[in-house]
Each structure stands twice: as C-alpha cells, then as structure tokens.
PDB file of C-alpha atoms in Angstrom:
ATOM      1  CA  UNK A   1     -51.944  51.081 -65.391  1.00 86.00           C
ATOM      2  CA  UNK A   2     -54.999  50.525 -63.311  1.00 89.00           C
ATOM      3  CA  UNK A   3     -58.266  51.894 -63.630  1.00 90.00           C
ATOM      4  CA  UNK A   4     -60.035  53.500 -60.724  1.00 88.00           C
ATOM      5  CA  UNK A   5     -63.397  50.725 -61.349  1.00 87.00           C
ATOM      6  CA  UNK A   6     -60.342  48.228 -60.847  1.00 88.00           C
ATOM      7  CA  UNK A   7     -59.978  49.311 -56.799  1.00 89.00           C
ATOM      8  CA  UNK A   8     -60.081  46.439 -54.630  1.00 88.00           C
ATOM      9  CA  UNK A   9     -58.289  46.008 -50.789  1.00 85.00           C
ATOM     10  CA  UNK A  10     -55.009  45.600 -50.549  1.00 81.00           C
ATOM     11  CA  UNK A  11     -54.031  46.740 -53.847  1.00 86.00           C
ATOM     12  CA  UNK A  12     -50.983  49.685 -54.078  1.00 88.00           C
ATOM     13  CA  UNK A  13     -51.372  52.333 -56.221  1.00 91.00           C
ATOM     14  CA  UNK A  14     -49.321  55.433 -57.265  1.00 91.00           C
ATOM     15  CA  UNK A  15     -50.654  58.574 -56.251  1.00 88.00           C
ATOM     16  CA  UNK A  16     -48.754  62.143 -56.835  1.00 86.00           C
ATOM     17  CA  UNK A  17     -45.442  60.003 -56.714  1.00 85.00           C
ATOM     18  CA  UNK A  18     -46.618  58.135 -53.873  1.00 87.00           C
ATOM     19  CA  UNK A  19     -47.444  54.556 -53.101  1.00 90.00           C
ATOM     20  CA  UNK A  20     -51.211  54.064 -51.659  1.00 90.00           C
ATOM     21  CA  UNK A  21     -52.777  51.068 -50.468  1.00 86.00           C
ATOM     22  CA  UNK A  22     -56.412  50.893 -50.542  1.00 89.00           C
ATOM     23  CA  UNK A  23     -57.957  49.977 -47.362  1.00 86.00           C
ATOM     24  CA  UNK A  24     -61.534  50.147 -47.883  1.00 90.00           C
ATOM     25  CA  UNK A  25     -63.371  50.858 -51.475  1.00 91.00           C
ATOM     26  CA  UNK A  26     -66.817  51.490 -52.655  1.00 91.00           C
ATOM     27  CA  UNK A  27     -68.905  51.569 -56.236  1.00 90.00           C
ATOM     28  CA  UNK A  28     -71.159  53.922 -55.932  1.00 88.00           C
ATOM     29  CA  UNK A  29     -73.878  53.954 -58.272  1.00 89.00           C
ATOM     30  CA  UNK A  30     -76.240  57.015 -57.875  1.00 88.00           C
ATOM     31  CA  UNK A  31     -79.750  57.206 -59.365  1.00 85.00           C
ATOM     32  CA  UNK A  32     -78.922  60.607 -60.768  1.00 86.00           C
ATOM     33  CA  UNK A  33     -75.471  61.625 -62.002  1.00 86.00           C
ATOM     34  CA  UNK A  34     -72.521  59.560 -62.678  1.00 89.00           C
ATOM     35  CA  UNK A  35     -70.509  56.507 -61.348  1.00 90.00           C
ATOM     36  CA  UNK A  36     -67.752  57.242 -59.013  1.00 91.00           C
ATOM     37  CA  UNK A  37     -65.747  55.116 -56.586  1.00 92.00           C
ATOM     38  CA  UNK A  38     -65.190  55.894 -53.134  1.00 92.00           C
ATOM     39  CA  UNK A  39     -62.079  54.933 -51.531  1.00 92.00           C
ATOM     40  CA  UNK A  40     -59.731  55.009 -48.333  1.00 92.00           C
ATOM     41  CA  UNK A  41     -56.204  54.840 -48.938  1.00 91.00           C
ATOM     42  CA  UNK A  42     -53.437  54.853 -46.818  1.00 88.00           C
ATOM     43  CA  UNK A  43     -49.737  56.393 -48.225  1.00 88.00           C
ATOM     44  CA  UNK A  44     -47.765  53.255 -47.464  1.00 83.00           C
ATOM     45  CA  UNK A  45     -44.248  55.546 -46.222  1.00 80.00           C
ATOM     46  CA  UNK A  46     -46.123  58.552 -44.277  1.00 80.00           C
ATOM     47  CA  UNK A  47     -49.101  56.468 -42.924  1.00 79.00           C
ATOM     48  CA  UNK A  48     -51.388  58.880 -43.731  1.00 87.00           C
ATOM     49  CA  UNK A  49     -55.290  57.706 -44.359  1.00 89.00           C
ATOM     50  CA  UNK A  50     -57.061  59.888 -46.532  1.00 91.00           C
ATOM     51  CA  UNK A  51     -60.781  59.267 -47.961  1.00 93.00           C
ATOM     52  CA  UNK A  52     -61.182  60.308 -51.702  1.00 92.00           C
ATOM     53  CA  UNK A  53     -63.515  59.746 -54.605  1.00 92.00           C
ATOM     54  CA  UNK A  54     -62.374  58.752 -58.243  1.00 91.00           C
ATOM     55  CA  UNK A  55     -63.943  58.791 -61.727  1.00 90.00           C
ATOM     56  CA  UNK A  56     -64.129  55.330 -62.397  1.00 90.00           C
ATOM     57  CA  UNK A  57     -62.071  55.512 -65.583  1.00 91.00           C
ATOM     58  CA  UNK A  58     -59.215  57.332 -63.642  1.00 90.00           C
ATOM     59  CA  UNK A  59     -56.031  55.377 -64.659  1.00 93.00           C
ATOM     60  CA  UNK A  60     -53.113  55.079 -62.314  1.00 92.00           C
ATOM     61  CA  UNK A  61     -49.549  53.783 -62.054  1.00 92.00           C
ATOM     62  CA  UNK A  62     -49.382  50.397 -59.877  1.00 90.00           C
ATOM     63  CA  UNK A  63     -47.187  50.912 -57.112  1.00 88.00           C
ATOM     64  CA  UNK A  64     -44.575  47.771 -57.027  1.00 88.00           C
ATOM     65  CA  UNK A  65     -44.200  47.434 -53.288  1.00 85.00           C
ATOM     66  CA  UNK A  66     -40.715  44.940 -52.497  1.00 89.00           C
ATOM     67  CA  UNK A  67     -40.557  42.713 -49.987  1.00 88.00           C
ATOM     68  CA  UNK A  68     -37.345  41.337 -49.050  1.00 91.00           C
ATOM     69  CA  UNK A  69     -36.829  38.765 -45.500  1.00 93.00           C
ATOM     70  CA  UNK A  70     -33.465  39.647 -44.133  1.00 94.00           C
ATOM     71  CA  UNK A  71     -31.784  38.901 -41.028  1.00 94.00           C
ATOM     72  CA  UNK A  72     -31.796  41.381 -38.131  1.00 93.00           C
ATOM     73  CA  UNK A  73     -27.551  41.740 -37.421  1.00 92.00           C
ATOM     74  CA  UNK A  74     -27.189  44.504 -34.604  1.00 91.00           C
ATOM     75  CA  UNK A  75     -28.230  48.475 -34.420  1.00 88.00           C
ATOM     76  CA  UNK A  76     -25.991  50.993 -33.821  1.00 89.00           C
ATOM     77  CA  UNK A  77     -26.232  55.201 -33.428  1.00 87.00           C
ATOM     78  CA  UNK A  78     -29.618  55.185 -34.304  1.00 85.00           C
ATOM     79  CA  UNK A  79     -29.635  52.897 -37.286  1.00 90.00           C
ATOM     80  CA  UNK A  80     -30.646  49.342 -37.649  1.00 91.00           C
ATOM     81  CA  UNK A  81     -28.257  46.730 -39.890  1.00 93.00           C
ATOM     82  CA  UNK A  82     -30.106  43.963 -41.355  1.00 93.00           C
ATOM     83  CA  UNK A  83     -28.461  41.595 -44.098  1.00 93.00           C
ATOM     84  CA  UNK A  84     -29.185  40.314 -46.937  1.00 90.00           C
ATOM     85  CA  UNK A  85     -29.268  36.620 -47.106  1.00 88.00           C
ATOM     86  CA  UNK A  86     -28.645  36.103 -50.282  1.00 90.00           C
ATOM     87  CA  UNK A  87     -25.626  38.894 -51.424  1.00 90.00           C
ATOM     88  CA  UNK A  88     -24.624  39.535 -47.343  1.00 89.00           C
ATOM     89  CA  UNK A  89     -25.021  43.264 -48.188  1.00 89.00           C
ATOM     90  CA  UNK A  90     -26.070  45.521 -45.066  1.00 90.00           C
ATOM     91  CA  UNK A  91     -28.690  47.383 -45.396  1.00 89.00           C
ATOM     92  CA  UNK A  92     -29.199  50.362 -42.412  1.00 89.00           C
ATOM     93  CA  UNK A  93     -32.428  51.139 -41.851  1.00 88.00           C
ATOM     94  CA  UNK A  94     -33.557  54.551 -39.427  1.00 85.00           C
ATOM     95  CA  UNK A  95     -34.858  54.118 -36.153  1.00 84.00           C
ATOM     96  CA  UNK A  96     -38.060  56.367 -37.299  1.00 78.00           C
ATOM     97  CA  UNK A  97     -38.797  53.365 -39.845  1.00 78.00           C
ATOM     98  CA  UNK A  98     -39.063  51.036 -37.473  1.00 81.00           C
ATOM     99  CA  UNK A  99     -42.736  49.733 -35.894  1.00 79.00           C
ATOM    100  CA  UNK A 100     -43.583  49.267 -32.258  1.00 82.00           C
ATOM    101  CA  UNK A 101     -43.962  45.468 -32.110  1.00 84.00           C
ATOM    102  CA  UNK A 102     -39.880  45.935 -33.350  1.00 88.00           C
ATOM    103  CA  UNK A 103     -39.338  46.101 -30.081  1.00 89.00           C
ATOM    104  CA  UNK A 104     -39.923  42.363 -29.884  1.00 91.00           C
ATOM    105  CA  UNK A 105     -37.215  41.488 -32.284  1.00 91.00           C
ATOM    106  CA  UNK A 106     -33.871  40.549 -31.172  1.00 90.00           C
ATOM    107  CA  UNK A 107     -30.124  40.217 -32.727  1.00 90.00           C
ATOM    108  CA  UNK A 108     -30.717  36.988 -35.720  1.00 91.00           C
ATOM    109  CA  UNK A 109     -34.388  37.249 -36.036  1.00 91.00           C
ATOM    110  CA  UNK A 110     -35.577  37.481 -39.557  1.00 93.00           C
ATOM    111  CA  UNK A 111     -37.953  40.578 -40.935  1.00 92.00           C
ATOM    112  CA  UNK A 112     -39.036  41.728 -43.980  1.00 91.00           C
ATOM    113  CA  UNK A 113     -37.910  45.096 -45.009  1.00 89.00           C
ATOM    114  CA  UNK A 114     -40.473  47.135 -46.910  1.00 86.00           C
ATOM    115  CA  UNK A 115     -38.998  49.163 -49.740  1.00 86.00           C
ATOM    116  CA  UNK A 116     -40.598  51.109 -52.676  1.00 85.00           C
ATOM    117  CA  UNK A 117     -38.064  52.113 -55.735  1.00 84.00           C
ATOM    118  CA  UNK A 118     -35.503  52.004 -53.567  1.00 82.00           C
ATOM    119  CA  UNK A 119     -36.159  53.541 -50.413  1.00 82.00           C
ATOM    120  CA  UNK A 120     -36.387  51.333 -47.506  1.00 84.00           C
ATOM    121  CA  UNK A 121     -39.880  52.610 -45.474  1.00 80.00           C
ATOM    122  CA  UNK A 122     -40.742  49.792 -42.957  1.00 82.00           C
ATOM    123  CA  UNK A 123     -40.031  47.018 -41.226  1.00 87.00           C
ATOM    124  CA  UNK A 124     -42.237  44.294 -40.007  1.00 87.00           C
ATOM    125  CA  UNK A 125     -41.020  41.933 -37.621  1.00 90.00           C
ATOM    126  CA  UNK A 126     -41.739  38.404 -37.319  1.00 91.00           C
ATOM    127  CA  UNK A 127     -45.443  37.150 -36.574  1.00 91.00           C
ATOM    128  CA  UNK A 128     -44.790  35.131 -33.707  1.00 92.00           C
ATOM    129  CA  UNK A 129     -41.402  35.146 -31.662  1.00 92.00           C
ATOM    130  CA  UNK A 130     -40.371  33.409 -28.464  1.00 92.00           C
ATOM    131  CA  UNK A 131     -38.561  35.819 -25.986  1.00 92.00           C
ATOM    132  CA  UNK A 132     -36.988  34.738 -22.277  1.00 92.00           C
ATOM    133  CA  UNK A 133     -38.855  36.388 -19.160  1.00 91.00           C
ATOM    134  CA  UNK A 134     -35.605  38.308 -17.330  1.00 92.00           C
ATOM    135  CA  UNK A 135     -37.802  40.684 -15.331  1.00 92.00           C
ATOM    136  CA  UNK A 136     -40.824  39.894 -13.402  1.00 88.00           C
ATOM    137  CA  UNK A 137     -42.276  38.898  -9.633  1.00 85.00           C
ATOM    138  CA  UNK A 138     -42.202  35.623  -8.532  1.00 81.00           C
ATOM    139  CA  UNK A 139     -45.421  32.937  -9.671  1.00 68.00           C
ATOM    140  CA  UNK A 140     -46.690  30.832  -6.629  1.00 64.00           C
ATOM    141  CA  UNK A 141     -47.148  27.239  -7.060  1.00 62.00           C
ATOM    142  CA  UNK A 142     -50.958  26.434  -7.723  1.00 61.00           C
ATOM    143  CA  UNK A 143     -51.671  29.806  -9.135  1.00 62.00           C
ATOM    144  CA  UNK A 144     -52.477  29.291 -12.815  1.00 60.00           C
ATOM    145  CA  UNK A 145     -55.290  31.796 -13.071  1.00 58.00           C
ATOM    146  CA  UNK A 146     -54.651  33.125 -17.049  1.00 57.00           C
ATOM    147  CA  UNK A 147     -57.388  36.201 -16.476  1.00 72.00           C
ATOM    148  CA  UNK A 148     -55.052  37.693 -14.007  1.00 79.00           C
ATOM    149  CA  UNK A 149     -52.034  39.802 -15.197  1.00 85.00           C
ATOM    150  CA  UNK A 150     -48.978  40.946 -14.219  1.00 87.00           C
ATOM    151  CA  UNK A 151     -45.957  43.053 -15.470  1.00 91.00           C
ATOM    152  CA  UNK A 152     -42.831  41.311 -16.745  1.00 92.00           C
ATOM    153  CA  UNK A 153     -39.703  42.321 -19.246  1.00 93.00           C
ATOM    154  CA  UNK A 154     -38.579  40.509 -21.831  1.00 92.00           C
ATOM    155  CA  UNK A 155     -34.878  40.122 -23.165  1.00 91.00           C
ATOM    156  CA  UNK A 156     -35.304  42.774 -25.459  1.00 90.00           C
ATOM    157  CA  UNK A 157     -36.031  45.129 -22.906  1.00 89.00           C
ATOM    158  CA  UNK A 158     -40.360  45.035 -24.238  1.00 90.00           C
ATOM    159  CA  UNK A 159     -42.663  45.125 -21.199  1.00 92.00           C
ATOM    160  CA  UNK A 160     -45.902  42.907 -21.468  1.00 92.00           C
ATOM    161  CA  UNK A 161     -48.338  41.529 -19.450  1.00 91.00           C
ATOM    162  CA  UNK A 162     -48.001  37.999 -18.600  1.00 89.00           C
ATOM    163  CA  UNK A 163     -50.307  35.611 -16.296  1.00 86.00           C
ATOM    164  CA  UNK A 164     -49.437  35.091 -12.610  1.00 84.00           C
ATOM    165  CA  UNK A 165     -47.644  31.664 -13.036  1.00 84.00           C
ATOM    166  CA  UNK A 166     -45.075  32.807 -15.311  1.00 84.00           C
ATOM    167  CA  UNK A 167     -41.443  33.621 -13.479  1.00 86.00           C
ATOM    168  CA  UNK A 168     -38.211  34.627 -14.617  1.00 89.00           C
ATOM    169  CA  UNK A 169     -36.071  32.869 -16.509  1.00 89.00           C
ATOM    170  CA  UNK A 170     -39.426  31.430 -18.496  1.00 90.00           C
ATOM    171  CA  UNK A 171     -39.583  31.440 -22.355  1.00 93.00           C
ATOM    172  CA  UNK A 172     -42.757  32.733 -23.539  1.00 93.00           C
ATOM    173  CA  UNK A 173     -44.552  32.953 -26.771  1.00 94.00           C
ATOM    174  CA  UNK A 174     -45.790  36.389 -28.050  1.00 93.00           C
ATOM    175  CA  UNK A 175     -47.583  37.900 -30.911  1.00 92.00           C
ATOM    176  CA  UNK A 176     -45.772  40.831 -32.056  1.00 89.00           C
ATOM    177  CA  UNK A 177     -48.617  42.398 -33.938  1.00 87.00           C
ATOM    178  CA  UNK A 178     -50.488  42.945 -30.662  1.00 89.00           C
ATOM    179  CA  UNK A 179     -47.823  42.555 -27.943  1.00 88.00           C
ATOM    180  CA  UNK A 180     -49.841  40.331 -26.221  1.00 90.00           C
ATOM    181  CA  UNK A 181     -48.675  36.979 -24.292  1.00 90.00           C
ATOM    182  CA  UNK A 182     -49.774  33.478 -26.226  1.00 91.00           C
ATOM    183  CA  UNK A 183     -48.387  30.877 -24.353  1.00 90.00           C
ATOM    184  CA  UNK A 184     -45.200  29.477 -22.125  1.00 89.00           C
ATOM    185  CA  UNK A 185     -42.708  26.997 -24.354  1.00 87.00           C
ATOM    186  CA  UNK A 186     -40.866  24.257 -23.213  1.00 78.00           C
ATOM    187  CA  UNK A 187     -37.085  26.253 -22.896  1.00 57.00           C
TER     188      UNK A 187
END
C-alpha cells in the first residue's frame, strides 16, 4: 500500500482498478485547515491526465507496471507480433497500442512492451535507431548547411526532415522520441 504523503514522480499507483502514474505532485500545507496533496496523474492505458487532491493518509494499491524487451518479428491484419526472447512465445499486440515514433521501428528491432496484470497497453520503441534514406532529392556537393531542411522517407515508410547534404541511399541516425534527424553514420 502507499500512502497519499508518499506521492513522488514517476511512481504508479492503482486508482478505481486503474494504473496511474504521477506526473507532477504537491504538499500543500495551508495556514488554516488541513494537509492535502495535490497531484497530476496520468492513467498509464487511456492516457488520460487528470488533476486531483488527496488526504494525505489516503492509502492505495501500487500499480506493478511490467516491462518486458522483445523483438519486433513482422505485423500482420492490424496486429503487431513481437517475441519473446527468452520462451519464443508471440505476443500480438493492436495497432491502437502502438505510439507514433513506432513508426521508426522496423522488422528485428527490439522494444519493450508495456503490460499491466496482463494486458499488453504500449509499446515503446527503441531510443535511438539508424534507418536508410530511400526517398529524398538529391544533396549538392559543398552544401552542408544543417539549419536548412528538407523532406526525405525512411525505409519504414516515416517521413522526416533531414539537412540538404543528405541523399538517398544514406543511413541516418534518428531519435524516435522526437522524430527528429541526429546525425549521418558511416553505412
């Protein structure tokens, strides 16, 4: 059990049969009237943010939030396979459960699959992956101005914004929590 005065970022809590995360907390200490705690959760498999105060000696179940890293393996009729290192079990996962920056993530790659009692509920992708340019105009010798941007698709079918001297066929470095270009690796 943990106590409402226990509230600290980051920690998952159960709420009405739910897992929350807290994502910002405050004591609040009044000069008349009682102690409370003001909090902003988030429910960790609707994504809803919700801002709430507790009694400070409110108890509530901790929410056990499993993380597992398991191999991307293909996607098929709307569902996503990834396995299991360890047993090779399958486990499908629903396109709706799937993130943005998934996009990013091709056949191999290695995520960790979010699950609470059970239920699979996200996916995050890897931090950093390196993706092949296979769409994009041509760069012009000398031009290797980074502040200026241009469209280009990746192998996964992502579009990003790349500088002017990248060209097709380059492998690129991205950052899949904000889709943005890093740098251009040695293919």
């Amino acid at each position: 059990m943990l106590y409402a005065s226990d509230f600290r970022k980051g920690i998952t809590f159960e709420l009405n049969g739910e897992p929350h995360v807290i994502l910002d907390f405050q004591h609040v200490k009044p000069g008349k009237g009682a102690a409370f705690v003001r909090t902003k959760t988030k429910n960790v498999i609707t994504g809803a943010v919700t801002e709430k105060s507790y009694n400070p000696s409110a108890k509530f179940p901790t929410a056990y939030i499993e993380r597992k890293e398991m191999v991307y393996s293909y996607s098929d009729d709307g569902l996503y396979y990834f396995m299991d290192q360890e047993t090779f079990d399958m486990v499908p996962v629903s396109e709706a459960d799937l993130s943005d920056n998934f996009r990013f993530v091709k056949e191999n790659d290695v995520c960790r699959i979010l699950s609470y009692k059970g239920k699979v509920f996200g996916v995050e992708p890897p931090t950093f992956v390196t993706l092949e340019v296979v769409k994009t105009d041509p760069g012009f010798k000398g031009n290797t101005a980074t502040n200026t941007l241009k469209p280009a698709t990746l192998e996964t079918g992502a579009e990003i914004r790349v500088p002017l001297f990248i060209n097709e066929g380059d492998m690129i470095r991205i950052d899949t929590r904000t889709g943005e270009y890093l740098e251009r690796c040695k293919g």
